Short mmCIF file of C-alpha atoms and ligand atoms in Angstrom, two decimals:
data_model
loop_
_atom_site.label_atom_id
_atom_site.label_comp_id
_atom_site.label_asym_id
_atom_site.label_seq_id
_atom_site.Cartn_x
_atom_site.Cartn_y
_atom_site.Cartn_z
CA MET O 1338 -81.25 24.02 -144.75
CA ARG O 1339 -82.23 25.57 -141.48
CA PHE O 1340 -81.47 22.27 -139.75
CA ARG O 1341 -78.02 22.09 -141.37
CA THR O 1342 -77.17 25.61 -140.31
CA LEU O 1343 -78.28 24.83 -136.81
CA MET O 1344 -76.17 21.68 -136.75
CA ALA O 1345 -73.13 23.52 -138.10
CA GLY O 1346 -73.57 26.16 -135.41
CA LEU O 1347 -73.86 23.49 -132.76
CA VAL O 1348 -70.70 21.75 -133.92
CA ALA O 1349 -68.78 25.04 -133.96
CA ALA O 1350 -70.04 25.86 -130.47
CA THR O 1351 -68.98 22.44 -129.18
CA PHE O 1352 -65.52 22.90 -130.66
CA SER O 1353 -65.02 26.33 -129.16
CA LEU O 1354 -66.27 25.04 -125.82
CA ALA O 1355 -63.72 22.22 -125.97
CA ALA O 1356 -61.03 24.72 -126.90
CA PHE O 1357 -62.13 26.90 -123.98
CA ALA O 1358 -62.00 23.93 -121.62
CA GLN O 1359 -58.42 23.34 -122.71
CA GLN O 1360 -57.31 26.91 -122.09
CA PRO O 1361 -54.83 26.81 -119.23
CA ILE O 1362 -55.64 28.56 -115.99
CA VAL O 1363 -53.26 31.50 -115.87
CA ILE O 1364 -51.61 32.63 -112.66
CA LYS O 1365 -49.94 36.00 -112.95
CA PHE O 1366 -47.26 36.17 -110.25
CA SER O 1367 -45.90 39.67 -109.84
CA HIS O 1368 -42.96 40.69 -107.68
CA VAL O 1369 -40.51 43.55 -107.30
CA VAL O 1370 -37.06 41.97 -106.96
CA ALA O 1371 -34.58 40.69 -109.54
CA HIS O 1372 -34.80 37.20 -110.98
CA ASP O 1373 -31.55 36.13 -109.33
CA THR O 1374 -32.71 36.53 -105.72
CA PRO O 1375 -34.24 34.09 -103.22
CA LYS O 1376 -37.76 35.26 -104.12
CA GLY O 1377 -37.11 35.51 -107.86
CA LEU O 1378 -35.68 32.01 -108.06
CA ALA O 1379 -38.38 30.52 -105.84
CA ALA O 1380 -41.10 32.08 -108.02
CA GLU O 1381 -39.54 30.41 -111.09
CA PHE O 1382 -39.27 27.14 -109.19
CA PHE O 1383 -42.95 27.34 -108.28
CA LYS O 1384 -43.84 28.05 -111.92
CA LYS O 1385 -41.94 24.99 -113.11
CA ARG O 1386 -43.43 22.61 -110.55
CA ALA O 1387 -46.96 24.01 -110.85
CA GLU O 1388 -46.91 23.52 -114.61
CA GLU O 1389 -45.43 20.03 -114.29
CA LEU O 1390 -47.77 18.83 -111.56
CA THR O 1391 -50.90 20.15 -113.26
CA LYS O 1392 -49.67 18.79 -116.62
CA GLY O 1393 -50.07 22.18 -118.20
CA ARG O 1394 -53.56 22.89 -116.89
CA VAL O 1395 -52.02 25.83 -115.06
CA LYS O 1396 -49.68 28.36 -116.63
CA VAL O 1397 -47.72 30.60 -114.28
CA GLU O 1398 -46.47 33.92 -115.66
CA VAL O 1399 -43.80 35.43 -113.43
CA TYR O 1400 -43.26 39.19 -113.70
CA ALA O 1401 -40.06 40.17 -111.84
CA ASN O 1402 -38.46 43.52 -110.99
CA SER O 1403 -41.67 45.59 -110.72
CA THR O 1404 -42.25 45.13 -114.47
CA LEU O 1405 -45.98 44.66 -113.95
CA TYR O 1406 -46.70 46.46 -110.67
CA LYS O 1407 -44.79 48.33 -107.98
CA ASP O 1408 -45.20 47.74 -104.25
CA LYS O 1409 -48.44 49.52 -103.57
CA GLU O 1410 -50.15 48.79 -106.86
CA GLU O 1411 -49.48 45.08 -106.67
CA MET O 1412 -51.53 44.73 -103.48
CA GLU O 1413 -54.43 46.55 -105.09
CA ALA O 1414 -54.08 44.48 -108.27
CA LEU O 1415 -54.27 41.28 -106.23
CA GLN O 1416 -57.42 42.35 -104.46
CA LEU O 1417 -59.00 43.36 -107.76
CA GLY O 1418 -57.96 40.07 -109.37
CA ALA O 1419 -55.69 41.68 -112.00
CA VAL O 1420 -52.92 39.39 -110.72
CA GLN O 1421 -53.44 36.14 -108.86
CA MET O 1422 -50.26 35.69 -106.84
CA LEU O 1423 -47.72 37.89 -105.04
CA ALA O 1424 -45.01 37.50 -102.43
CA PRO O 1425 -44.72 40.91 -100.76
CA SER O 1426 -42.33 41.49 -97.92
CA LEU O 1427 -43.92 41.09 -94.48
CA ALA O 1428 -43.23 44.79 -93.95
CA LYS O 1429 -45.81 45.70 -96.58
CA PHE O 1430 -49.00 44.32 -95.04
CA GLY O 1431 -49.75 47.28 -92.77
CA PRO O 1432 -51.53 49.30 -95.46
CA LEU O 1433 -53.83 46.28 -95.99
CA GLY O 1434 -54.89 46.62 -92.37
CA VAL O 1435 -53.02 43.54 -91.15
CA LYS O 1436 -50.58 45.30 -88.85
CA GLU O 1437 -49.57 42.13 -87.01
CA PHE O 1438 -47.23 41.20 -89.87
CA GLU O 1439 -44.99 44.07 -88.79
CA VAL O 1440 -43.93 41.94 -85.83
CA PHE O 1441 -41.27 40.51 -88.17
CA ASP O 1442 -39.77 44.00 -88.51
CA LEU O 1443 -38.97 44.32 -84.79
CA PRO O 1444 -35.22 44.95 -84.62
CA TYR O 1445 -33.02 42.13 -83.34
CA LEU O 1446 -35.99 39.89 -82.60
CA PHE O 1447 -34.59 36.93 -84.51
CA ASP O 1448 -30.95 35.91 -84.27
CA ASN O 1449 -31.01 33.34 -87.04
CA TYR O 1450 -33.18 31.46 -89.53
CA ALA O 1451 -33.83 28.58 -87.10
CA GLU O 1452 -35.54 30.92 -84.61
CA LEU O 1453 -37.51 32.53 -87.34
CA HIS O 1454 -38.77 29.22 -88.69
CA LYS O 1455 -40.21 28.37 -85.28
CA VAL O 1456 -42.62 31.20 -85.97
CA THR O 1457 -43.13 31.12 -89.74
CA GLN O 1458 -43.49 27.35 -89.88
CA GLY O 1459 -45.43 26.97 -86.64
CA PRO O 1460 -48.91 27.82 -85.35
CA VAL O 1461 -48.20 31.56 -84.96
CA GLY O 1462 -47.30 31.80 -88.64
CA GLN O 1463 -50.48 29.99 -89.62
CA GLN O 1464 -52.60 32.27 -87.42
CA LEU O 1465 -51.06 35.27 -89.15
CA LEU O 1466 -51.78 33.90 -92.62
CA ASN O 1467 -55.37 33.19 -91.58
CA LYS O 1468 -55.87 36.88 -90.81
CA LEU O 1469 -55.62 37.64 -94.53
CA ASP O 1470 -58.82 35.80 -95.41
CA ALA O 1471 -60.94 38.70 -94.23
CA LYS O 1472 -59.17 40.88 -96.81
CA GLY O 1473 -60.06 38.62 -99.74
CA ILE O 1474 -56.56 37.16 -99.70
CA HIS O 1475 -55.40 33.64 -98.96
CA GLY O 1476 -51.96 33.17 -97.42
CA LEU O 1477 -50.05 30.15 -98.73
CA ALA O 1478 -46.56 30.24 -97.27
CA PHE O 1479 -43.67 32.22 -95.83
CA TRP O 1480 -40.50 32.53 -97.91
CA ASP O 1481 -37.19 33.72 -96.48
CA ASN O 1482 -34.91 36.39 -97.71
CA GLY O 1483 -32.53 37.33 -94.93
CA PHE O 1484 -31.19 39.74 -92.38
CA LYS O 1485 -30.88 43.45 -93.16
CA SER O 1486 -27.86 45.66 -92.88
CA PHE O 1487 -27.53 49.44 -93.05
CA SER O 1488 -25.72 51.17 -95.88
CA ALA O 1489 -24.87 54.84 -96.53
CA ASN O 1490 -22.26 57.07 -98.11
CA THR O 1491 -20.63 57.78 -94.77
CA PRO O 1492 -19.20 55.14 -92.39
CA ILE O 1493 -21.61 53.51 -89.93
CA ARG O 1494 -20.02 52.28 -86.72
CA MET O 1495 -22.40 53.47 -84.03
CA PRO O 1496 -26.09 54.41 -83.98
CA ALA O 1497 -25.07 58.11 -83.84
CA ASP O 1498 -23.62 57.75 -87.34
CA LEU O 1499 -27.15 57.51 -88.71
CA LYS O 1500 -28.37 60.59 -86.88
CA GLY O 1501 -30.00 63.07 -89.24
CA LYS O 1502 -29.64 60.69 -92.20
CA LYS O 1503 -32.53 60.18 -94.57
CA LEU O 1504 -33.04 56.43 -94.73
CA ARG O 1505 -35.32 54.65 -97.18
CA ILE O 1506 -37.63 52.11 -95.56
CA GLN O 1507 -40.51 49.86 -96.61
CA SER O 1508 -44.02 50.91 -95.62
CA SER O 1509 -43.94 49.65 -92.03
CA LYS O 1510 -44.58 51.71 -88.91
CA VAL O 1511 -42.14 49.52 -87.01
CA LEU O 1512 -39.39 50.42 -89.46
CA GLU O 1513 -40.35 54.07 -89.18
CA GLU O 1514 -39.90 53.85 -85.42
CA GLU O 1515 -36.65 51.93 -85.86
CA VAL O 1516 -35.11 54.74 -87.93
CA ARG O 1517 -36.42 57.37 -85.49
CA ALA O 1518 -34.85 55.46 -82.59
CA LEU O 1519 -31.50 56.00 -84.33
CA GLY O 1520 -32.18 59.70 -84.84
CA GLY O 1521 -32.61 59.18 -88.59
CA LEU O 1522 -35.33 60.41 -90.92
CA PRO O 1523 -37.44 57.56 -92.33
CA GLN O 1524 -38.54 57.84 -95.96
CA VAL O 1525 -41.08 55.31 -97.21
CA MET O 1526 -40.44 54.56 -100.86
CA ALA O 1527 -41.28 51.86 -103.42
CA PHE O 1528 -38.48 49.36 -103.92
CA SER O 1529 -38.22 50.16 -107.62
CA GLU O 1530 -37.27 53.76 -106.82
CA VAL O 1531 -34.52 53.15 -104.30
CA TYR O 1532 -31.51 52.95 -106.60
CA GLN O 1533 -32.24 56.30 -108.17
CA ALA O 1534 -33.07 57.90 -104.84
CA LEU O 1535 -29.69 56.79 -103.49
CA GLN O 1536 -27.90 57.87 -106.63
CA THR O 1537 -29.39 61.36 -106.65
CA GLY O 1538 -29.15 61.85 -102.90
CA VAL O 1539 -32.91 61.97 -102.29
CA VAL O 1540 -32.04 59.57 -99.47
CA ASP O 1541 -28.66 59.03 -97.80
CA GLY O 1542 -28.91 55.36 -97.00
CA THR O 1543 -31.10 52.35 -96.56
CA GLU O 1544 -31.40 48.85 -95.07
CA ASN O 1545 -31.46 45.64 -97.06
CA PRO O 1546 -30.64 41.98 -97.06
CA ILE O 1547 -27.48 41.76 -99.18
CA SER O 1548 -29.22 39.97 -102.06
CA ASN O 1549 -31.40 43.03 -102.67
CA LEU O 1550 -28.52 45.49 -102.25
CA TYR O 1551 -26.48 43.55 -104.78
CA THR O 1552 -29.05 42.65 -107.43
CA GLN O 1553 -30.45 46.20 -107.54
CA LYS O 1554 -26.87 47.49 -107.83
CA MET O 1555 -27.33 49.71 -104.79
CA TYR O 1556 -23.73 48.95 -103.82
CA GLU O 1557 -22.70 51.13 -106.76
CA VAL O 1558 -24.21 54.14 -105.02
CA GLN O 1559 -23.53 53.28 -101.36
CA LYS O 1560 -19.93 53.58 -100.18
CA TYR O 1561 -20.38 51.91 -96.82
CA LEU O 1562 -22.18 48.78 -95.71
CA THR O 1563 -22.17 47.70 -92.08
CA LEU O 1564 -23.29 44.16 -91.35
CA THR O 1565 -25.68 45.07 -88.57
CA ASP O 1566 -28.09 42.17 -89.28
CA HIS O 1567 -30.54 44.19 -87.22
CA GLY O 1568 -33.78 42.86 -88.63
CA TYR O 1569 -35.38 40.25 -90.84
CA LEU O 1570 -36.90 40.57 -94.31
CA GLY O 1571 -39.05 37.77 -95.64
CA TYR O 1572 -42.23 37.23 -97.60
CA ALA O 1573 -45.74 35.87 -97.46
CA VAL O 1574 -46.88 34.21 -100.66
CA ILE O 1575 -50.48 35.22 -101.17
CA VAL O 1576 -53.26 34.61 -103.69
CA ASN O 1577 -56.56 36.21 -104.52
CA LYS O 1578 -58.97 34.19 -102.37
CA LYS O 1579 -61.85 34.12 -104.81
CA PHE O 1580 -59.54 32.82 -107.54
CA TRP O 1581 -58.05 30.20 -105.22
CA ASP O 1582 -61.38 28.96 -103.89
CA GLY O 1583 -62.73 28.76 -107.43
CA LEU O 1584 -60.01 26.39 -108.68
CA PRO O 1585 -60.90 22.74 -109.36
CA SER O 1586 -59.94 20.94 -106.15
CA ASP O 1587 -57.43 18.59 -107.84
CA VAL O 1588 -55.63 21.59 -109.36
CA ARG O 1589 -55.62 23.38 -106.01
CA GLY O 1590 -54.06 20.31 -104.39
CA GLN O 1591 -51.34 20.15 -107.07
CA LEU O 1592 -50.60 23.83 -106.60
CA GLU O 1593 -50.37 23.32 -102.85
CA THR O 1594 -47.76 20.63 -103.45
CA ALA O 1595 -45.84 22.90 -105.84
CA MET O 1596 -45.94 25.66 -103.21
CA LYS O 1597 -44.67 23.33 -100.49
CA GLU O 1598 -41.74 22.36 -102.67
CA ALA O 1599 -41.05 25.97 -103.67
CA THR O 1600 -41.10 27.00 -100.01
CA ALA O 1601 -38.54 24.36 -99.06
CA TYR O 1602 -36.41 25.50 -102.00
CA ALA O 1603 -36.72 29.24 -101.14
CA ASN O 1604 -35.77 28.64 -97.55
CA LYS O 1605 -32.86 26.47 -98.55
CA ILE O 1606 -31.29 28.95 -100.97
CA ALA O 1607 -31.96 32.23 -99.15
CA GLU O 1608 -28.94 32.18 -96.89
CA GLU O 1609 -26.61 30.91 -99.65
CA GLN O 1610 -27.78 33.64 -102.03
CA ASN O 1611 -27.15 36.36 -99.46
CA LEU O 1612 -23.69 35.03 -98.63
CA ARG O 1613 -22.84 34.74 -102.31
CA ASP O 1614 -23.97 38.30 -102.96
CA LEU O 1615 -22.00 39.60 -99.98
CA GLU O 1616 -18.85 38.18 -101.58
CA ALA O 1617 -19.80 39.84 -104.85
CA VAL O 1618 -20.27 43.22 -103.12
CA LYS O 1619 -16.87 42.87 -101.47
CA LYS O 1620 -15.27 41.89 -104.76
CA SER O 1621 -16.77 44.89 -106.56
CA GLY O 1622 -14.53 47.17 -104.52
CA LYS O 1623 -17.24 49.85 -104.61
CA THR O 1624 -18.50 49.44 -101.05
CA VAL O 1625 -16.51 49.11 -97.85
CA VAL O 1626 -18.04 46.21 -95.91
CA TYR O 1627 -17.66 46.61 -92.16
CA VAL O 1628 -18.34 44.02 -89.47
CA PRO O 1629 -19.30 45.76 -86.20
CA THR O 1630 -17.44 44.90 -83.01
CA LYS O 1631 -19.29 43.32 -80.10
CA GLU O 1632 -19.55 46.74 -78.43
CA GLU O 1633 -20.87 48.44 -81.56
CA ARG O 1634 -23.45 45.70 -82.05
CA MET O 1635 -24.52 46.09 -78.45
CA ALA O 1636 -24.93 49.85 -78.94
CA PHE O 1637 -27.29 49.20 -81.88
CA LYS O 1638 -29.24 46.68 -79.82
CA LYS O 1639 -29.57 49.12 -76.92
CA ALA O 1640 -30.86 51.80 -79.25
CA LEU O 1641 -33.27 49.55 -81.14
CA ILE O 1642 -34.77 47.00 -78.77
CA PRO O 1643 -36.92 49.65 -77.03
CA VAL O 1644 -38.82 49.83 -80.35
CA HIS O 1645 -40.47 46.53 -79.37
CA GLN O 1646 -42.29 48.03 -76.42
CA LYS O 1647 -43.22 51.17 -78.31
CA MET O 1648 -44.89 49.09 -80.98
CA GLU O 1649 -46.90 46.88 -78.63
CA SER O 1650 -50.05 48.92 -79.08
CA ARG O 1651 -49.81 48.61 -82.86
CA ILE O 1652 -48.85 44.95 -83.23
CA GLY O 1653 -50.32 43.52 -80.04
CA ALA O 1654 -48.38 42.80 -76.84
CA ASP O 1655 -49.75 39.25 -76.77
CA LEU O 1656 -48.36 38.39 -80.18
CA ILE O 1657 -44.95 39.88 -79.35
CA HIS O 1658 -44.75 37.97 -76.08
CA GLU O 1659 -45.95 34.74 -77.67
CA ILE O 1660 -43.03 35.01 -80.10
CA TYR O 1661 -40.58 35.91 -77.29
CA LYS O 1662 -41.65 32.71 -75.56
CA GLU O 1663 -41.47 30.58 -78.69
CA ILE O 1664 -37.90 31.61 -79.49
CA GLY O 1665 -36.65 32.32 -75.95
CA PHE O 1666 -36.04 36.04 -76.56
CA ASN O 1667 -35.15 38.28 -73.63
CA PRO O 1668 -35.74 41.99 -74.32
CA ASN O 1669 -33.75 43.05 -71.24
CA ILE O 1670 -30.23 43.27 -72.57
C1 LMR J 1782 -38.05 46.24 -100.18
O1 LMR J 1782 -38.96 46.99 -100.57
O2 LMR J 1782 -36.97 46.65 -99.75
C2 LMR J 1782 -38.29 44.74 -100.23
O3 LMR J 1782 -39.56 44.49 -99.72
C3 LMR J 1782 -38.18 44.22 -101.62
C4 LMR J 1782 -38.41 42.74 -101.63
O4 LMR J 1782 -39.45 42.33 -102.13
O5 LMR J 1782 -37.51 42.03 -101.17
#
């Protein structure tokens, strides 16, 4: 009798072990933007390919629109292992202690996606991702969004039009300095709170790539949008390092392939999505879209490029100059 009980127990244990072995590895991927954005769509693409390539051994759960965590909490959750994957904007790595990522926030540094890719897809980008390891985070890839424009409830033609305006920014010291250089008042705020802050007048304006302005419906509460394209907003896809290193190596390889494909997809659709959303904003009739003249654009550049030098001590003069060289940027306009 005792033997039979023992055997029954053993069989049950074997079954539950087998069941356990078949449990998929779950990757919780949290982000703050809408589904229908470059990042939202790329996250879904990654999910699909990761699940296909691993034949279901990995299950990716995507939580969009800050439904799981907001900006600041998501970084903490990743480090604690409560989520496994994020794609925060490069402007949000300062609080982690990796200030170098703020180099991407320098106004007018990149003129187009091709210049940017020289950095994000080259050795400088890799060096930056490697810096995350010391924080218990592994950097997998850079994903594009696009170039930011200023919006407000009053027309924006010249830098002086933003003087005294309260402008919502992401948590980057470079962006803080950017707004100060225009005589504005920077207000750091989580992305999920921006619509309401604009609606209630807690802030007067903000800066966004058009896809974010449109999908968060900010255009409903911003009468004027000026296509300044004064800075870049993109993402680093990151994972909890302990989780990543602990994956079976074949699974890790399959996920790397899925990420490579998702990165190519993200960077292919980003520009299209932003252009599509710009048309949608125009069509809404709620926001006046203004294209600055050559002179007005130059005035913004003159006001904002000095931010580069001011931020050298924070980001590192060497890194800034390495990027200047890589993309052929001349700060003396
Ligand atoms: C923002 O806070 O404005 C952006 O970082 C949101 C995002 O993830 O694109």
